[in-house]
Each structure stands twice: as C-alpha cells, then as structure tokens.
C-alpha cells in the first residue's frame, strides 16, 4: 500500500492567491482528517470526514478555508485568498471508521509570502 | 471542546537517560494514542491504549492509560539519538492531539 498521498509536498505562493492541497487516503479507509501544524499551535484538527461526509469542521479557521471529499479516494483543502499566517504544514490522515489508528501523509508545507 | 494538555513542551537529555512525558484531558477518553513525528514526516503511531489502568510496552517504550481515563504517560528507557522527534498524545473519540513534547538527545 502506498499510504496516504499528499500533494504538493511544498508550495510557495503570494498573499491573495488560491491554494489547493490534495489528499488520497489509503484504499478502504472511510474516515479522512485534515490537520495543520505550526510551532505556535501544534497539530490542530481542521476537519474530518466519514464516508465522504464532513462530520466536524469546527477547527476550520475561517471562511477562507474549505474542504471537500467528492469521492472515497480524494479530498482537497482550499484556501482562498491565502494570507501569510496560513503558512504551516498541512497533514492529511485516514483510518477505517471506528478504528483507532490514524495513518498520516507526509504533509504539504505551505509558505505564503 | 476537549482540552488536551501535554508536558513537558521540550526535553534535552543525554543518550542513555530515561524520559517521561504525560498528557491530561479535561474529559474522559476511551482510547489513548501516542505518536512520534520525525523531522519532515507525518506522525507515526507508537502505542495504543484501550482500557483504564492498561500498561503497554513496545520495546523501550512504555505507556499507561490512567485510572481516571483523563490522563496517560509515555516513558522511554535508555534513550538513543534516533529517539529525537516530537511525541504527541491523542485521544478517542475526537482525534485531537496534544501540543507535543519535543525531545532532543545528546550523544
């Protein structure tokens, strides 16, 4: 199994630009989580999906952030417009619903200038 | 929402020393998980705890699920340089993580 696949691994963009981060969960996993990691705030849960349905998006910082899961094998996290304070590493993780073990992707490092 | 407090924030130790870190929660968990993050990678599961009072070992790592179900600790014995990284606790059901303990091991 290739594990959780995230792209891009690194992105540098200018303030105001739209950013789209992508995630392919492990095949057969039906829960998907998006996290943001910064030095100041640690690993924050942004949103998670069960069976492609958003269950808890209370961690999404503001309306500039949106996440979708159009099918079981793909999810996106979009930031529009991006701001310098959005600079962070964004992780996607997946698991079987009800299971305990989350498997993380390698992360997408975002820098907004 | 649930508050998850992890301590210490960081530790600087000599190779061979033992390490202890812990997590406390504002509410009850039914599962505690401990993850390690190596630089430039995503967190990887080290140990999962499923029952109050449970003590589980994985090599040099030992973790316990507190009796109150609101706390857990992780011990690393005889630390080695490759133990360097950030250690996170997380709890079920909501899979929120503690702030992490950053471990540095000096050879």
Coordinates of N, CA and C in Angstrom, one line a residue:
Chain A
X1 N 0.8 -1.2 0.0 CA 0.0 0.0 0.0 C 0.9 1.2 0.0
X2 N 0.5 2.2 -0.8 CA 1.3 3.4 -0.9 C 1.1 4.4 0.3
X3 N 0.2 4.1 1.1 CA 0.0 5.0 2.2 C -0.9 6.2 1.8
X4 N -1.0 7.2 2.7 CA -1.7 8.4 2.4 C -0.8 9.3 1.6
X5 N -1.3 9.7 0.4 CA -0.5 10.5 -0.5 C -1.0 12.0 -0.5
X6 N -0.1 12.9 -0.3 CA -0.5 14.3 -0.3 C 0.3 15.0 -1.4
X7 N -0.3 16.0 -2.0 CA 0.4 16.9 -2.9 C -0.1 18.3 -2.9
X8 N 0.7 19.3 -3.1 CA 2.1 19.2 -3.3 C 2.8 19.0 -2.0
X9 N 4.1 18.6 -2.0 CA 4.9 18.5 -0.8 C 5.3 19.9 -0.3
X10 N 5.5 20.7 -1.2 CA 5.9 22.1 -0.9 C 5.2 23.1 -1.8
X11 N 4.8 24.2 -1.2 CA 4.2 25.2 -2.1 C 4.5 26.6 -1.5
X12 N 5.0 27.4 -2.4 CA 5.3 28.8 -2.0 C 4.4 29.7 -2.9
X13 N 3.7 30.6 -2.3 CA 2.7 31.4 -3.0 C 2.7 32.8 -2.4
X14 N 2.1 33.7 -3.2 CA 2.0 35.0 -2.7 C 0.6 35.3 -2.0
X15 N 0.6 36.2 -1.1 CA -0.6 36.5 -0.4 C -1.7 36.9 -1.4
X16 N -2.9 36.3 -1.1 CA -4.1 36.6 -2.0 C -4.3 35.5 -3.0
X17 N -3.3 34.7 -3.3 CA -3.5 33.6 -4.2 C -4.3 32.4 -3.6
X18 N -4.9 31.7 -4.5 CA -5.7 30.5 -4.1 C -4.7 29.3 -3.9
X19 N -4.9 28.5 -2.9 CA -4.1 27.4 -2.6 C -5.0 26.1 -2.6
X20 N -4.6 25.1 -3.3 CA -5.3 23.8 -3.2 C -4.4 22.7 -2.8
X21 N -4.7 22.1 -1.7 CA -3.9 20.9 -1.2 C -4.7 19.6 -1.4
X22 N -4.1 18.6 -1.8 CA -4.8 17.4 -2.2 C -4.3 16.2 -1.4
X23 N -5.3 15.2 -1.2 CA -5.0 14.1 -0.4 C -5.7 12.8 -1.0
X24 N -5.0 11.7 -1.1 CA -5.5 10.5 -1.4 C -5.4 9.5 -0.2
X25 N -6.5 9.1 0.4 CA -6.4 8.3 1.6 C -6.0 6.9 1.2
X26 N -5.7 6.1 2.2 CA -5.4 4.6 2.0 C -6.7 4.0 1.5
X27 N -6.6 3.2 0.5 CA -7.8 2.5 -0.1 C -8.5 1.6 1.0
X28 N -9.8 1.8 1.1 CA -10.6 1.1 2.1 C -10.8 1.9 3.4
X29 N -10.0 2.9 3.6 CA -10.2 3.8 4.8 C -11.4 4.7 4.5
X30 N -12.3 4.8 5.4 CA -13.5 5.7 5.1 C -13.6 6.9 6.0
X31 N -12.6 7.2 6.8 CA -12.5 8.4 7.5 C -11.2 9.2 7.1
X32 N -11.4 10.5 6.9 CA -10.3 11.3 6.5 C -10.2 12.6 7.3
X33 N -9.0 12.9 7.7 CA -8.8 14.1 8.6 C -7.8 15.0 8.0
X34 N -8.0 16.3 8.2 CA -7.1 17.4 7.8 C -6.6 18.1 9.1
X35 N -5.3 18.2 9.2 CA -4.6 18.8 10.3 C -3.7 19.9 9.8
X36 N -3.5 20.9 10.7 CA -2.5 22.0 10.4 C -1.5 22.0 11.5
X37 N -0.2 22.1 11.2 CA 0.8 22.1 12.2 C 1.7 23.3 12.1
X38 N 1.7 24.1 13.2 CA 2.6 25.2 13.4 C 3.4 25.1 14.7
X39 N 4.4 25.9 14.8 CA 5.2 25.9 16.0 C 4.4 26.4 17.2
X40 N 3.6 27.4 16.9 CA 2.8 28.1 18.0 C 1.6 27.2 18.5
X41 N 1.0 26.6 17.5 CA -0.3 25.9 17.9 C -0.3 24.4 17.8
X42 N 0.9 23.9 17.5 CA 1.0 22.4 17.4 C 0.2 21.8 16.3
X43 N -0.4 20.6 16.5 CA -1.2 19.9 15.5 C -2.7 20.1 15.7
X44 N -3.3 20.9 14.9 CA -4.7 21.3 15.1 C -5.5 20.5 14.1
X45 N -6.6 19.9 14.6 CA -7.6 19.3 13.7 C -8.5 20.4 13.0
X46 N -8.5 20.3 11.7 CA -9.3 21.3 11.0 C -10.7 20.8 10.7
X47 N -10.7 19.6 10.1 CA -12.0 19.0 9.7 C -11.8 17.5 9.5
X48 N -12.9 16.7 9.7 CA -12.8 15.3 9.3 C -14.1 14.8 8.6
X49 N -13.9 13.8 7.8 CA -15.0 13.2 7.0 C -15.2 11.8 7.4
X50 N -16.4 11.3 7.4 CA -16.7 9.9 7.5 C -17.5 9.6 6.2
X51 N -17.1 8.6 5.5 CA -17.8 8.2 4.2 C -18.1 9.4 3.4
X52 N -17.1 10.3 3.2 CA -17.1 11.4 2.3 C -18.0 12.6 2.9
X53 N -18.6 12.4 4.0 CA -19.4 13.5 4.6 C -18.7 14.2 5.7
X54 N -18.6 15.6 5.6 CA -18.0 16.3 6.7 C -18.7 16.1 8.0
X55 N -18.0 15.7 9.1 CA -18.6 15.4 10.4 C -18.4 16.6 11.3
X56 N -17.1 17.1 11.4 CA -16.8 18.1 12.3 C -15.8 19.1 11.6
X57 N -16.3 20.3 11.4 CA -15.5 21.3 10.7 C -15.2 22.5 11.7
X58 N -15.4 22.3 13.0 CA -15.3 23.3 13.9 C -13.8 23.9 14.0
X59 N -12.9 23.1 13.5 CA -11.5 23.6 13.6 C -11.1 24.4 12.4
X60 N -11.9 24.5 11.4 CA -11.6 25.3 10.2 C -11.5 26.8 10.6
X61 N -10.4 27.4 10.4 CA -10.1 28.8 11.0 C -11.1 29.8 10.6
X62 N -11.5 29.9 9.3 CA -12.4 30.9 8.9 C -12.9 30.6 7.5
X63 N -13.8 31.4 6.9 CA -14.4 31.2 5.7 C -13.4 31.0 4.5
X64 N -12.2 31.5 4.7 CA -11.2 31.4 3.6 C -10.8 29.9 3.4
X65 N -11.1 29.1 4.3 CA -10.8 27.7 4.3 C -12.0 26.8 3.9
X66 N -11.8 25.9 3.0 CA -12.9 25.0 2.6 C -12.3 23.6 2.3
X67 N -13.0 22.6 2.6 CA -12.6 21.2 2.3 C -13.7 20.4 1.7
X68 N -13.3 19.6 0.7 CA -14.3 18.7 0.0 C -13.7 17.3 -0.1
X69 N -14.7 16.4 -0.2 CA -14.3 15.0 -0.4 C -15.3 14.4 -1.4
X70 N -15.1 14.6 -2.7 CA -16.1 14.3 -3.7 C -16.2 12.8 -3.9
X71 N -15.2 12.0 -3.5 CA -15.3 10.5 -3.5 C -14.4 9.9 -2.5
X72 N -14.4 8.6 -2.3 CA -13.7 7.9 -1.2 C -12.2 8.0 -1.4
X73 N -11.7 8.4 -2.6 CA -10.3 8.3 -2.8 C -9.6 9.7 -3.0
X74 N -10.4 10.8 -2.7 CA -9.8 12.1 -2.9 C -10.4 13.1 -2.1
X75 N -9.6 14.0 -1.5 CA -10.0 15.2 -0.8 C -9.2 16.4 -1.1
X76 N -9.8 17.5 -1.0 CA -9.0 18.8 -1.2 C -9.2 19.7 0.0
X77 N -8.2 20.5 0.3 CA -8.3 21.6 1.3 C -7.9 22.8 0.5
X78 N -8.8 23.8 0.5 CA -8.6 25.0 -0.3 C -8.5 26.2 0.6
X79 N -7.6 27.1 0.3 CA -7.5 28.4 1.0 C -7.6 29.5 0.0
X80 N -8.6 30.4 0.1 CA -8.8 31.4 -0.9 C -9.5 32.6 -0.2
X81 N -8.8 33.8 -0.1 CA -7.4 34.0 -0.5 C -6.5 33.7 0.6
X82 N -5.3 33.3 0.2 CA -4.3 32.9 1.2 C -3.6 34.1 1.9
X83 N -3.2 34.0 3.1 CA -2.5 35.0 3.9 C -1.2 34.4 4.5
X84 N -0.3 35.3 4.8 CA 1.0 34.8 5.4 C 0.8 34.0 6.7
X85 N -0.2 34.3 7.5 CA -0.5 33.5 8.7 C -1.0 32.1 8.4
X86 N -1.3 31.8 7.2 CA -1.7 30.4 6.8 C -0.5 29.5 6.6
X87 N 0.7 30.1 6.6 CA 2.0 29.3 6.4 C 2.1 28.2 7.5
X88 N 2.2 27.0 7.1 CA 2.2 25.8 8.0 C 2.4 24.6 7.2
X89 N 2.5 23.5 8.0 CA 2.5 22.2 7.3 C 1.1 21.6 7.5
X90 N 0.5 21.2 6.4 CA -0.9 20.6 6.4 C -0.8 19.1 6.2
X91 N -1.4 18.4 7.2 CA -1.4 16.9 7.1 C -2.8 16.4 6.8
X92 N -2.8 15.4 6.0 CA -4.0 14.6 5.8 C -3.7 13.2 6.5
X93 N -4.8 12.6 7.1 CA -4.7 11.3 7.7 C -5.9 10.5 7.4
X94 N -5.8 9.2 7.4 CA -7.0 8.4 7.2 C -7.0 7.2 8.1
X95 N -8.2 6.6 8.2 CA -8.4 5.4 9.0 C -9.7 4.7 8.7
X96 N -9.9 3.5 9.1 CA -11.2 2.9 9.0 C -12.0 3.5 10.1
X97 N -13.2 3.8 9.7 CA -14.2 4.4 10.7 C -14.3 3.5 11.9
X98 N -14.1 4.1 13.1 CA -14.2 3.4 14.3 C -12.9 2.7 14.8
X99 N -12.0 2.7 13.9 CA -10.7 2.1 14.2 C -9.9 3.2 15.0
X100 N -8.8 2.8 15.6 CA -8.0 3.8 16.4 C -6.8 4.4 15.7
X101 N -6.3 3.7 14.8 CA -5.0 4.1 14.2 C -5.2 5.0 13.0
X102 N -4.7 6.2 13.2 CA -4.6 7.2 12.1 C -3.3 7.0 11.3
X103 N -3.4 6.9 10.0 CA -2.2 6.9 9.2 C -2.0 8.3 8.5
X104 N -0.9 8.9 8.7 CA -0.7 10.3 8.2 C 0.1 10.2 6.9
X105 N -0.2 11.2 6.1 CA 0.6 11.5 4.9 C 1.9 12.2 5.3
X106 N 2.7 12.5 4.3 CA 4.0 13.2 4.6 C 3.8 14.7 4.8
X107 N 2.7 15.2 4.5 CA 2.4 16.7 4.7 C 2.7 17.5 3.5
X108 N 2.0 18.7 3.5 CA 2.3 19.7 2.5 C 2.7 21.0 3.2
X109 N 3.9 21.4 2.9 CA 4.5 22.6 3.6 C 4.1 23.8 2.7
X110 N 3.3 24.7 3.3 CA 2.8 25.9 2.6 C 3.5 27.1 3.2
X111 N 4.0 27.9 2.3 CA 4.6 29.2 2.6 C 3.9 30.3 1.8
X112 N 3.3 31.2 2.5 CA 2.6 32.3 1.9 C 3.4 33.6 2.2
X113 N 3.8 34.2 1.1 CA 4.7 35.4 1.2 C 3.9 36.7 1.2
Chain B
X1 N -14.7 22.7 23.6 CA -14.2 21.4 23.2 C -13.2 20.8 24.2
X2 N -12.8 19.6 24.0 CA -11.9 19.0 24.9 C -10.5 19.7 24.9
X3 N -10.0 19.8 26.2 CA -8.6 20.4 26.3 C -7.7 19.2 26.6
X4 N -6.6 19.2 25.8 CA -5.6 18.2 26.0 C -4.2 18.8 26.3
X5 N -3.7 18.6 27.5 CA -2.5 19.3 27.9 C -1.4 18.2 28.0
X6 N -0.3 18.6 27.3 CA 0.8 17.6 27.2 C 2.0 18.3 27.8
X7 N 2.8 17.6 28.6 CA 4.0 18.2 29.2 C 5.1 17.1 29.3
X8 N 6.4 17.6 29.3 CA 6.8 18.9 29.1 C 6.7 19.3 27.6
X9 N 6.9 20.6 27.4 CA 6.9 21.1 26.0 C 8.2 20.6 25.2
X10 N 9.3 20.6 26.0 CA 10.5 20.1 25.3 C 11.4 19.5 26.4
X11 N 12.3 18.6 25.9 CA 13.3 18.0 26.8 C 14.6 17.8 26.1
X12 N 15.7 18.1 26.9 CA 17.0 17.9 26.4 C 17.7 17.0 27.3
X13 N 18.1 15.8 26.8 CA 18.6 14.8 27.6 C 19.9 14.2 27.0
X14 N 20.7 13.5 27.8 CA 21.8 12.8 27.4 C 21.4 11.4 26.9
X15 N 22.1 10.9 25.9 CA 21.9 9.5 25.5 C 22.0 8.6 26.7
X16 N 21.1 7.6 26.8 CA 21.1 6.6 27.9 C 20.2 7.0 29.0
X17 N 19.7 8.2 29.1 CA 18.8 8.6 30.1 C 17.4 8.1 29.8
X18 N 16.6 8.0 30.8 CA 15.2 7.7 30.7 C 14.4 9.0 30.5
X19 N 13.2 8.9 29.8 CA 12.4 10.1 29.5 C 11.0 9.7 30.0
X20 N 10.3 10.7 30.5 CA 8.9 10.6 30.8 C 8.1 11.8 30.4
X21 N 7.0 11.6 29.8 CA 6.1 12.7 29.4 C 4.6 12.3 29.6
X22 N 3.7 13.3 29.8 CA 2.4 12.9 30.1 C 1.4 13.8 29.4
X23 N 0.1 13.3 29.4 CA -1.0 14.1 28.8 C -2.2 14.0 29.8
X24 N -2.9 15.1 29.9 CA -4.1 15.1 30.7 C -5.2 15.7 29.8
X25 N -6.4 15.3 30.1 CA -7.6 15.7 29.3 C -8.6 16.3 30.3
X26 N -9.4 17.2 29.7 CA -10.5 17.8 30.5 C -11.7 16.9 30.6
X27 N -11.7 15.8 29.7 CA -12.8 14.9 29.8 C -12.3 13.5 29.5
X28 N -13.2 12.5 29.6 CA -12.8 11.1 29.6 C -12.6 10.7 28.2
X29 N -11.5 9.9 28.0 CA -11.2 9.2 26.7 C -11.5 7.7 26.8
X30 N -11.8 7.1 25.7 CA -11.9 5.7 25.7 C -10.7 5.0 25.1
X31 N -9.9 5.8 24.5 CA -8.6 5.3 23.9 C -7.6 6.4 24.0
X32 N -6.3 6.0 24.4 CA -5.2 7.0 24.3 C -4.2 6.5 23.3
X33 N -3.7 7.4 22.5 CA -2.7 7.0 21.4 C -1.5 7.9 21.6
X34 N -0.3 7.3 21.4 CA 0.9 8.0 21.4 C 1.6 7.9 20.0
X35 N 2.0 9.1 19.4 CA 2.6 9.1 18.1 C 3.9 9.8 18.2
X36 N 4.8 9.5 17.3 CA 6.1 10.1 17.2 C 6.2 10.7 15.8
X37 N 6.7 12.0 15.7 CA 7.0 12.6 14.4 C 8.4 12.9 14.2
X38 N 9.0 12.3 13.2 CA 10.4 12.5 12.8 C 10.4 13.8 12.0
X39 N 11.5 14.5 11.9 CA 11.6 15.8 11.1 C 11.2 15.5 9.7
X40 N 10.3 16.4 9.2 CA 9.9 16.3 7.8 C 8.9 15.2 7.4
X41 N 8.4 14.6 8.4 CA 7.5 13.5 8.2 C 6.2 13.7 9.0
X42 N 5.2 12.8 8.7 CA 4.0 12.8 9.5 C 4.1 12.0 10.7
X43 N 3.3 12.2 11.7 CA 3.3 11.4 12.9 C 3.0 9.9 12.6
X44 N 3.7 9.0 13.4 CA 3.5 7.6 13.3 C 3.1 7.0 14.6
X45 N 2.2 6.1 14.6 CA 1.7 5.5 15.9 C 2.8 4.7 16.5
X46 N 2.9 4.9 17.9 CA 3.8 4.2 18.7 C 3.1 3.1 19.5
X47 N 2.1 3.6 20.3 CA 1.4 2.7 21.2 C -0.1 3.2 21.3
X48 N -1.0 2.2 21.4 CA -2.4 2.5 21.6 C -2.8 1.8 22.9
X49 N -3.6 2.5 23.7 CA -4.1 2.1 25.0 C -5.6 2.1 25.0
X50 N -6.3 1.0 25.4 CA -7.7 0.8 25.2 C -8.5 0.7 26.5
X51 N -7.8 0.5 27.7 CA -8.5 0.3 28.9 C -7.9 1.0 30.0
X52 N -8.7 1.6 30.9 CA -8.2 2.3 32.1 C -7.3 1.4 32.9
X53 N -6.1 1.9 33.3 CA -5.1 1.1 34.0 C -4.2 0.3 33.2
X54 N -4.5 0.2 31.9 CA -3.6 -0.6 31.0 C -2.2 -0.1 30.9
X55 N -1.3 -1.0 31.0 CA 0.2 -0.7 30.8 C 0.7 -1.5 29.6
X56 N 1.2 -0.8 28.6 CA 1.6 -1.4 27.4 C 3.1 -1.0 27.1
X57 N 3.8 -2.0 26.6 CA 5.2 -1.8 26.2 C 5.4 -2.1 24.8
X58 N 6.4 -1.3 24.2 CA 6.8 -1.5 22.8 C 8.3 -1.3 22.8
X59 N 9.0 -2.3 23.0 CA 10.5 -2.2 23.1 C 10.9 -1.3 24.3
X60 N 11.6 -0.2 24.0 CA 12.0 0.6 25.1 C 10.9 1.6 25.6
X61 N 9.8 1.6 24.9 CA 8.6 2.5 25.2 C 7.6 1.8 26.1
X62 N 7.1 2.5 27.1 CA 6.1 2.0 28.0 C 5.1 3.1 28.1
X63 N 3.8 2.8 28.0 CA 2.7 3.8 28.2 C 1.6 3.3 29.1
X64 N 1.0 4.1 29.8 CA -0.1 3.7 30.6 C -1.3 4.6 30.4
X65 N -2.5 4.0 30.5 CA -3.8 4.6 30.4 C -4.2 4.9 31.9
X66 N -4.4 6.1 32.3 CA -4.7 6.5 33.7 C -6.0 5.9 34.1
X67 N -6.1 5.6 35.4 CA -7.3 5.0 36.0 C -8.5 5.9 35.8
X68 N -8.3 7.3 35.9 CA -9.4 8.2 35.8 C -9.9 8.3 34.3
X69 N -9.1 7.8 33.4 CA -9.3 7.9 32.0 C -9.1 9.3 31.4
X70 N -8.5 10.1 32.2 CA -8.3 11.5 31.8 C -6.8 11.8 31.6
X71 N -5.9 10.8 31.8 CA -4.5 11.0 31.6 C -3.8 9.8 31.2
X72 N -2.6 10.0 30.6 CA -1.7 8.9 30.1 C -0.3 9.4 30.2
X73 N 0.6 8.5 30.4 CA 2.0 8.8 30.3 C 2.8 7.9 29.3
X74 N 3.9 8.4 28.9 CA 4.8 7.6 28.0 C 6.2 7.7 28.6
X75 N 6.8 6.6 28.7 CA 8.2 6.5 29.2 C 9.1 5.9 28.1
X76 N 10.3 6.5 27.9 CA 11.3 5.9 27.0 C 12.5 5.6 27.9
X77 N 12.9 4.4 27.9 CA 14.1 4.0 28.7 C 15.3 4.0 27.8
X78 N 16.5 4.3 28.4 CA 17.8 4.2 27.8 C 17.7 4.9 26.4
X79 N 17.5 6.2 26.4 CA 17.3 6.9 25.1 C 18.5 6.8 24.2
X80 N 18.2 6.9 22.9 CA 19.3 6.8 21.9 C 19.0 8.0 20.9
X81 N 20.0 8.4 20.2 CA 19.9 9.6 19.3 C 18.7 9.5 18.4
X82 N 18.3 8.3 17.9 CA 17.2 8.3 17.0 C 15.8 8.4 17.7
X83 N 15.8 8.6 19.0 CA 14.6 8.9 19.7 C 14.2 10.4 19.5
X84 N 15.1 11.2 18.9 CA 14.8 12.6 18.7 C 13.5 12.7 17.8
X85 N 12.7 13.7 18.2 CA 11.5 14.0 17.4 C 10.5 14.6 18.3
X86 N 9.3 14.7 17.8 CA 8.1 15.3 18.6 C 7.2 14.1 18.9
X87 N 6.8 14.0 20.2 CA 5.9 13.0 20.6 C 4.6 13.6 20.9
X88 N 3.5 13.0 20.4 CA 2.2 13.5 20.6 C 1.3 12.5 21.2
X89 N 0.4 13.0 22.1 CA -0.7 12.1 22.6 C -2.0 12.5 21.8
X90 N -2.9 11.6 21.7 CA -4.2 11.9 21.1 C -5.2 11.0 21.7
X91 N -6.4 11.4 21.7 CA -7.5 10.6 22.3 C -8.7 10.3 21.5
X92 N -9.3 9.2 21.7 CA -10.5 8.9 21.1 C -11.6 9.4 22.0
X93 N -12.7 9.9 21.5 CA -13.2 9.7 20.1 C -12.8 10.8 19.1
X94 N -12.3 12.0 19.6 CA -12.3 13.1 18.6 C -11.0 13.3 17.9
X95 N -9.9 12.5 18.2 CA -8.7 12.5 17.5 C -8.0 13.9 17.5
X96 N -8.2 14.7 18.5 CA -7.4 15.9 18.7 C -6.1 15.5 19.4
X97 N -5.0 16.3 19.0 CA -3.7 16.0 19.5 C -3.2 17.0 20.6
X98 N -2.4 16.5 21.5 CA -1.7 17.4 22.4 C -0.7 18.3 21.6
X99 N -0.1 19.3 22.3 CA 0.8 20.2 21.6 C 2.1 19.6 21.3
X100 N 2.4 18.4 21.9 CA 3.6 17.7 21.6 C 4.7 18.0 22.6
X101 N 5.6 17.0 22.7 CA 6.9 17.1 23.5 C 8.0 16.9 22.5
X102 N 8.8 18.0 22.4 CA 10.0 17.9 21.5 C 11.2 17.4 22.3
X103 N 11.7 16.2 21.8 CA 12.8 15.5 22.5 C 14.1 15.7 21.7
X104 N 15.1 16.1 22.5 CA 16.5 16.2 21.9 C 17.3 15.3 22.7
X105 N 18.1 14.5 22.1 CA 19.0 13.5 22.7 C 20.4 13.8 22.3
X106 N 21.2 14.2 23.3 CA 22.6 14.5 23.0 C 23.5 13.2 23.2
X107 N 24.3 13.0 22.1 CA 25.1 11.7 22.2 C 26.2 11.8 23.3

